[in-house]
């Protein structure tokens, strides 16, 4: 793999929301369009990560295929030869490298991970070891493919730094065996952000409580639009969205979060600059007109998106997964063998 590698994960746990489309799917499509041909783009499905927290295991396999289909419907091209689409669990090197890296990771540094603290709460004695160990598996996901570029959100920055620390630690310890380094070290968070140029917009919030993000996980059916909602039902949710008593439309997350959320949805769904949408609506007094415009846009979007989803060829999608998994298995196994030789498990 002579080109630099960009690696990103496609989460396939829950039914995706409009917020997932705007905040994760569309940026991934844009990234593929921007970097296709210049980089290897690894888009992997972290199915091993899926059950670090409770899920329905009976649905996991089917949800993976369905989840990838949503990304294809959003615009991910499975015909782009430098885009590699694969399931994490189909490449055993992920699991084996995780154990080796576990033995070079420190309990103290892993226990300081913010996400572990947030998800485990005050009851750490009964959470799974998998949740605790999540950052080491993520490091293996990255290091197996020599990925320099890993576009992650702010909540994953600590995990990226752990991957860097582990790579540097192993490289230093076995420098006599591999002077060039066992691993390619991913770039630090600041360089990642500059490279990907992530937009600060696209943060969609609950229609009922605009102080919270739009999420299926917080049991907010009236405030959350799922990508499989009937378009007319989604429009009704928009019409019932929480606003305020100010009496004029303004883009102001502090004073008018509900109105601002509607403006953001309208801009994102119609793919217009938020500055244009603000200019069009700021100062208007009829909130119902804004709701109607957003409801119509969302209804049309879901109609088109669902048509694209139902047209995805599942047979071709599975063929793409299996072909790329075979190719990525070779890359991952070559890295794993290098690590095995470094640590003494294989003859040097």
Short mmCIF file of C-alpha atoms in Angstrom, two decimals:
data_model
loop_
_atom_site.label_atom_id
_atom_site.label_comp_id
_atom_site.label_asym_id
_atom_site.label_seq_id
_atom_site.Cartn_x
_atom_site.Cartn_y
_atom_site.Cartn_z
CA UNK A 1 0.00 0.00 0.00
CA UNK A 2 2.13 2.85 -1.34
CA UNK A 3 -0.41 5.60 -0.66
CA UNK A 4 -1.01 7.01 2.80
CA UNK A 5 -4.05 5.50 4.51
CA UNK A 6 -7.09 7.25 5.94
CA UNK A 7 -9.03 5.04 8.34
CA UNK A 8 -12.53 5.59 9.66
CA UNK A 9 -15.23 3.42 11.21
CA UNK A 10 -18.81 2.81 10.06
CA UNK A 11 -20.97 2.26 13.12
CA UNK A 12 -23.85 -0.14 12.51
CA UNK A 13 -25.44 -0.68 15.92
CA UNK A 14 -28.70 1.24 16.00
CA UNK A 15 -31.19 2.52 13.48
CA UNK A 16 -29.48 5.73 12.29
CA UNK A 17 -31.03 9.13 12.85
CA UNK A 18 -31.11 12.28 10.78
CA UNK A 19 -28.36 13.51 13.10
CA UNK A 20 -26.21 10.49 12.19
CA UNK A 21 -26.70 11.23 8.50
CA UNK A 22 -25.72 14.87 8.87
CA UNK A 23 -22.92 14.39 11.40
CA UNK A 24 -21.35 11.13 10.20
CA UNK A 25 -22.63 9.74 6.89
CA UNK A 26 -22.49 12.82 4.72
CA UNK A 27 -19.02 13.91 5.95
CA UNK A 28 -17.75 10.40 5.14
CA UNK A 29 -19.16 10.65 1.63
CA UNK A 30 -17.52 14.06 1.21
CA UNK A 31 -14.23 12.67 2.49
CA UNK A 32 -14.32 9.84 -0.04
CA UNK A 33 -15.08 12.25 -2.86
CA UNK A 34 -12.29 14.59 -1.78
CA UNK A 35 -9.52 12.01 -1.29
CA UNK A 36 -10.42 9.20 -3.73
CA UNK A 37 -7.42 8.30 -5.83
CA UNK A 38 -4.96 10.14 -3.57
CA UNK A 39 -5.19 7.89 -0.50
CA UNK A 40 -6.20 4.42 0.54
CA UNK A 41 -9.48 4.94 2.38
CA UNK A 42 -10.24 2.19 4.88
CA UNK A 43 -13.88 2.21 5.99
CA UNK A 44 -14.28 -0.61 8.45
CA UNK A 45 -17.29 -1.83 10.41
CA UNK A 46 -16.29 -2.10 14.10
CA UNK A 47 -18.55 -5.05 14.86
CA UNK A 48 -16.27 -6.24 17.69
CA UNK A 49 -16.72 -2.86 19.35
CA UNK A 50 -20.49 -3.23 19.07
CA UNK A 51 -20.96 -5.26 22.21
CA UNK A 52 -18.75 -3.32 24.61
CA UNK A 53 -22.19 -2.15 25.77
CA UNK A 54 -25.38 -4.28 25.75
CA UNK A 55 -26.96 -4.99 22.34
CA UNK A 56 -29.29 -7.53 20.77
CA UNK A 57 -26.83 -10.16 19.55
CA UNK A 58 -29.53 -11.85 17.47
CA UNK A 59 -29.64 -8.78 15.23
CA UNK A 60 -25.94 -7.91 15.06
CA UNK A 61 -25.07 -9.66 11.78
CA UNK A 62 -28.11 -8.32 9.92
CA UNK A 63 -27.61 -4.84 11.37
CA UNK A 64 -24.09 -4.70 9.96
CA UNK A 65 -25.31 -5.29 6.40
CA UNK A 66 -28.21 -2.90 6.91
CA UNK A 67 -25.94 -0.26 8.40
CA UNK A 68 -23.48 -0.40 5.51
CA UNK A 69 -26.43 -0.15 3.11
CA UNK A 70 -27.41 3.14 4.74
CA UNK A 71 -23.93 4.54 4.07
CA UNK A 72 -24.11 3.40 0.44
CA UNK A 73 -27.52 5.06 0.15
CA UNK A 74 -25.96 8.23 1.55
CA UNK A 75 -23.45 8.20 -1.32
CA UNK A 76 -20.50 5.98 -0.40
CA UNK A 77 -19.23 4.41 -3.63
CA UNK A 78 -18.41 0.70 -3.45
CA UNK A 79 -16.86 0.88 -6.90
CA UNK A 80 -13.99 3.19 -5.87
CA UNK A 81 -10.93 0.85 -5.94
CA UNK A 82 -8.98 2.70 -3.24
CA UNK A 83 -11.88 2.53 -0.78
CA UNK A 84 -11.72 -0.64 1.30
CA UNK A 85 -14.88 -1.72 3.08
CA UNK A 86 -14.49 -4.51 5.63
CA UNK A 87 -15.82 -6.01 8.84
CA UNK A 88 -13.44 -5.91 11.77
CA UNK A 89 -14.32 -9.39 13.05
CA UNK A 90 -13.54 -10.98 9.67
CA UNK A 91 -9.86 -10.13 10.10
CA UNK A 92 -8.57 -12.01 13.15
CA UNK A 93 -5.41 -9.90 13.36
CA UNK A 94 -7.48 -7.20 15.07
CA UNK A 95 -8.10 -9.45 18.06
CA UNK A 96 -4.60 -10.91 18.20
CA UNK A 97 -2.82 -7.57 17.99
CA UNK A 98 -5.12 -6.21 20.70
CA UNK A 99 -3.85 -8.83 23.15
CA UNK A 100 -0.22 -8.04 22.35
CA UNK A 101 -0.85 -4.30 22.73
CA UNK A 102 -2.69 -4.98 26.00
CA UNK A 103 0.61 -6.18 27.39
CA UNK A 104 2.23 -2.84 26.55
CA UNK A 105 -0.67 -0.65 27.72
CA UNK A 106 -0.79 0.64 31.29
CA UNK A 107 -3.80 0.21 33.52
CA UNK A 108 -3.51 3.80 34.72
CA UNK A 109 -3.57 5.37 31.26
CA UNK A 110 -6.53 3.28 30.11
CA UNK A 111 -8.50 3.95 33.32
CA UNK A 112 -8.18 7.70 32.69
CA UNK A 113 -10.13 7.53 29.43
CA UNK A 114 -13.06 9.96 29.63
CA UNK A 115 -15.42 7.76 27.62
CA UNK A 116 -14.91 4.83 29.98
CA UNK A 117 -15.68 7.04 32.97
CA UNK A 118 -18.81 8.44 31.33
CA UNK A 119 -20.19 5.10 30.13
CA UNK A 120 -19.34 3.14 33.26
CA UNK A 121 -20.59 5.82 35.69
CA UNK A 122 -20.38 4.99 39.38
CA UNK A 123 -20.75 1.25 38.84
CA UNK A 124 -17.40 0.30 37.32
CA UNK A 125 -17.31 -3.04 39.12
CA UNK A 126 -20.04 -4.45 36.87
CA UNK A 127 -19.14 -3.02 33.44
CA UNK A 128 -17.44 -5.25 30.89
CA UNK A 129 -13.69 -5.48 30.51
CA UNK A 130 -14.38 -4.87 26.82
CA UNK A 131 -15.61 -1.36 27.56
CA UNK A 132 -12.46 -0.70 29.56
CA UNK A 133 -10.26 -2.21 26.86
CA UNK A 134 -11.95 -0.44 23.94
CA UNK A 135 -9.06 2.02 23.27
CA UNK A 136 -6.54 -0.80 22.82
CA UNK A 137 -8.72 -2.54 20.22
CA UNK A 138 -9.09 0.85 18.51
CA UNK A 139 -5.29 1.18 18.50
CA UNK A 140 -5.03 -2.21 16.81
CA UNK A 141 -7.62 -1.12 14.22
CA UNK A 142 -5.40 1.83 13.33
CA UNK A 143 -1.91 0.36 13.59
CA UNK A 144 -2.59 -2.80 11.57
CA UNK A 145 -2.97 -0.73 8.41
CA UNK A 146 -0.36 1.96 9.01
CA UNK A 147 -3.06 4.62 8.99
CA UNK A 148 -1.57 8.12 9.29
CA UNK A 149 -4.94 9.84 9.12
CA UNK A 150 -7.81 8.92 11.45
CA UNK A 151 -10.67 11.46 11.37
CA UNK A 152 -12.25 11.22 14.81
CA UNK A 153 -14.53 13.45 16.84
CA UNK A 154 -13.46 15.21 20.01
CA UNK A 155 -14.76 12.29 22.10
CA UNK A 156 -12.25 9.94 20.45
CA UNK A 157 -9.15 12.15 20.61
CA UNK A 158 -7.89 10.44 23.78
CA UNK A 159 -8.15 7.07 22.08
CA UNK A 160 -6.15 8.32 19.11
CA UNK A 161 -3.43 9.51 21.49
CA UNK A 162 -3.34 6.07 23.13
CA UNK A 163 -2.78 4.54 19.69
CA UNK A 164 0.12 6.95 19.14
CA UNK A 165 1.58 6.24 22.59
CA UNK A 166 1.43 2.48 22.09
CA UNK A 167 3.01 2.72 18.63
CA UNK A 168 5.85 4.88 19.94
CA UNK A 169 6.34 2.63 22.99
CA UNK A 170 6.60 -0.55 20.92
CA UNK A 171 8.79 1.16 18.31
CA UNK A 172 11.19 2.33 21.01
CA UNK A 173 11.34 -1.03 22.81
CA UNK A 174 12.11 -2.99 19.64
CA UNK A 175 14.22 -0.42 17.80
CA UNK A 176 17.12 -2.87 17.66
CA UNK A 177 14.95 -5.34 15.72
CA UNK A 178 13.20 -2.79 13.50
CA UNK A 179 15.16 0.50 13.41
CA UNK A 180 12.56 1.97 11.04
CA UNK A 181 9.84 1.22 13.58
CA UNK A 182 7.44 -1.65 14.04
CA UNK A 183 4.46 0.63 13.44
CA UNK A 184 3.66 3.71 11.39
CA UNK A 185 2.62 6.30 13.97
CA UNK A 186 -0.63 8.15 13.18
CA UNK A 187 -0.44 11.94 13.14
CA UNK A 188 -1.33 13.84 16.30
CA UNK A 189 -4.83 15.23 16.88
CA UNK A 190 -4.07 18.81 15.78
CA UNK A 191 -2.69 17.68 12.44
CA UNK A 192 -5.64 15.31 12.00
CA UNK A 193 -8.10 18.17 12.44
CA UNK A 194 -6.19 20.39 10.01
CA UNK A 195 -6.01 17.57 7.44
CA UNK A 196 -9.68 16.61 7.53
CA UNK A 197 -10.90 20.22 8.03
CA UNK A 198 -13.97 19.13 9.97
CA UNK A 199 -16.89 21.54 9.82
CA UNK A 200 -18.12 22.71 13.21
CA UNK A 201 -21.71 22.63 11.95
CA UNK A 202 -23.97 19.67 11.53
CA UNK A 203 -24.80 19.18 15.20
CA UNK A 204 -28.46 18.31 15.18
CA UNK A 205 -30.38 18.31 18.44
CA UNK A 206 -33.57 16.79 19.78
CA UNK A 207 -36.76 18.35 18.44
CA UNK A 208 -38.31 18.06 21.92
CA UNK A 209 -35.32 19.12 24.03
CA UNK A 210 -32.92 21.13 21.85
CA UNK A 211 -30.39 21.23 24.69
CA UNK A 212 -29.67 17.54 23.99
CA UNK A 213 -28.42 15.89 20.82
CA UNK A 214 -30.78 13.98 18.56
CA UNK A 215 -30.32 10.37 19.63
CA UNK A 216 -32.27 7.15 19.60
CA UNK A 217 -30.39 5.96 22.66
CA UNK A 218 -32.01 8.50 25.00
CA UNK A 219 -35.53 7.22 24.22
CA UNK A 220 -36.73 10.40 22.59
CA UNK A 221 -39.17 9.21 19.86
CA UNK A 222 -40.86 12.59 19.29
CA UNK A 223 -37.56 14.42 19.23
CA UNK A 224 -35.65 12.01 17.00
CA UNK A 225 -36.06 11.46 13.28
CA UNK A 226 -34.92 8.01 12.16
CA UNK A 227 -33.85 7.46 8.58
CA UNK A 228 -36.52 4.77 8.26
CA UNK A 229 -39.34 7.00 9.61
CA UNK A 230 -42.27 7.44 7.25
CA UNK A 231 -41.58 10.81 5.60
CA UNK A 232 -45.00 12.17 6.60
CA UNK A 233 -44.43 11.13 10.21
CA UNK A 234 -41.07 12.87 10.25
CA UNK A 235 -42.73 16.03 8.94
CA UNK A 236 -45.22 15.88 11.83
CA UNK A 237 -42.34 15.66 14.30
CA UNK A 238 -40.87 18.83 12.80
CA UNK A 239 -44.22 20.63 13.06
CA UNK A 240 -44.37 19.69 16.76
CA UNK A 241 -40.81 20.80 17.51
CA UNK A 242 -40.13 22.88 20.62
CA UNK A 243 -39.50 26.55 19.89
CA UNK A 244 -39.78 29.55 22.27
CA UNK A 245 -41.72 32.71 23.05
CA UNK A 246 -39.26 35.26 21.65
CA UNK A 247 -41.45 35.87 18.62
CA UNK A 248 -38.73 36.32 16.00
CA UNK A 249 -36.42 33.91 14.20
CA UNK A 250 -32.76 34.21 15.17
CA UNK A 251 -29.80 31.87 14.91
CA UNK A 252 -28.85 31.75 18.59
CA UNK A 253 -28.04 28.42 20.29
CA UNK A 254 -28.12 30.05 23.75
CA UNK A 255 -31.40 31.97 23.65
CA UNK A 256 -33.29 30.14 20.88
CA UNK A 257 -31.93 26.58 20.61
CA UNK A 258 -35.13 25.13 19.13
CA UNK A 259 -35.34 27.69 16.33
CA UNK A 260 -31.61 27.45 15.70
CA UNK A 261 -31.87 23.68 15.48
CA UNK A 262 -34.55 24.01 12.78
CA UNK A 263 -32.40 26.46 10.82
CA UNK A 264 -29.46 24.06 11.05
CA UNK A 265 -31.55 21.12 9.86
CA UNK A 266 -32.86 23.17 6.93
CA UNK A 267 -29.36 24.22 5.89
CA UNK A 268 -27.93 20.72 6.17
CA UNK A 269 -30.78 18.90 4.43
CA UNK A 270 -30.93 21.35 1.52
CA UNK A 271 -27.09 21.55 1.43
CA UNK A 272 -27.13 25.33 1.58
CA UNK A 273 -24.67 27.49 3.54
CA UNK A 274 -26.06 28.28 6.97
CA UNK A 275 -25.31 31.95 6.26
CA UNK A 276 -27.82 31.90 3.38
CA UNK A 277 -30.49 30.24 5.50
CA UNK A 278 -29.95 32.72 8.34
CA UNK A 279 -30.21 35.64 5.95
CA UNK A 280 -33.46 34.28 4.55
CA UNK A 281 -35.17 33.64 7.90
CA UNK A 282 -33.70 36.00 10.52
CA UNK A 283 -36.31 38.43 11.85
CA UNK A 284 -39.37 36.59 10.59
CA UNK A 285 -42.09 36.28 13.19
CA UNK A 286 -44.10 33.27 11.98
CA UNK A 287 -42.47 30.18 13.44
CA UNK A 288 -45.04 28.04 11.63
CA UNK A 289 -43.64 29.10 8.26
CA UNK A 290 -40.16 27.99 9.29
CA UNK A 291 -41.46 24.67 10.60
CA UNK A 292 -43.36 24.06 7.37
CA UNK A 293 -40.27 24.77 5.27
CA UNK A 294 -38.16 22.40 7.37
CA UNK A 295 -40.90 19.74 7.43
CA UNK A 296 -41.21 19.82 3.64
CA UNK A 297 -37.44 19.60 3.19
CA UNK A 298 -37.13 16.66 5.59
CA UNK A 299 -40.06 14.84 4.02
CA UNK A 300 -38.54 15.20 0.55
CA UNK A 301 -35.11 14.17 1.79
CA UNK A 302 -36.40 11.00 3.47
CA UNK A 303 -38.44 10.07 0.40
CA UNK A 304 -35.35 10.27 -1.80
CA UNK A 305 -33.03 8.66 0.75
CA UNK A 306 -35.29 5.69 1.39
CA UNK A 307 -35.64 5.10 -2.35
CA UNK A 308 -31.83 5.03 -2.59
CA UNK A 309 -31.62 2.65 0.37
CA UNK A 310 -34.08 0.19 -1.14
CA UNK A 311 -32.16 0.22 -4.42
CA UNK A 312 -28.87 -0.90 -2.81
CA UNK A 313 -27.82 -4.24 -4.28
CA UNK A 314 -27.16 -6.41 -1.20
CA UNK A 315 -25.42 -9.09 -3.27
CA UNK A 316 -22.93 -6.59 -4.68
CA UNK A 317 -22.42 -5.10 -1.23
CA UNK A 318 -21.54 -8.45 0.34
CA UNK A 319 -19.22 -9.19 -2.59
CA UNK A 320 -17.44 -5.87 -1.97
CA UNK A 321 -17.06 -6.71 1.73
CA UNK A 322 -15.67 -10.18 1.05
CA UNK A 323 -13.24 -8.96 -1.64
CA UNK A 324 -11.92 -6.14 0.53
CA UNK A 325 -11.71 -8.36 3.60
CA UNK A 326 -9.44 -10.74 1.69
CA UNK A 327 -7.19 -7.86 0.63
CA UNK A 328 -7.13 -6.22 4.06
CA UNK A 329 -6.42 -9.58 5.71
CA UNK A 330 -3.11 -9.69 3.83
CA UNK A 331 -2.17 -6.17 4.94
CA UNK A 332 -3.15 -6.82 8.57
CA UNK A 333 -1.42 -10.19 8.73
CA UNK A 334 1.81 -8.69 7.39
CA UNK A 335 1.78 -6.10 10.18
CA UNK A 336 0.90 -8.74 12.77
CA UNK A 337 3.80 -10.94 11.65
CA UNK A 338 6.16 -8.00 12.02
CA UNK A 339 4.91 -7.47 15.57
CA UNK A 340 5.15 -11.19 16.35
CA UNK A 341 8.75 -11.20 15.21
CA UNK A 342 9.54 -8.09 17.23
CA UNK A 343 8.14 -9.53 20.48
CA UNK A 344 9.71 -12.97 19.93
CA UNK A 345 6.66 -15.02 18.99
CA UNK A 346 8.07 -15.76 15.53
CA UNK A 347 11.62 -16.34 14.31
CA UNK A 348 13.35 -13.07 13.44
#
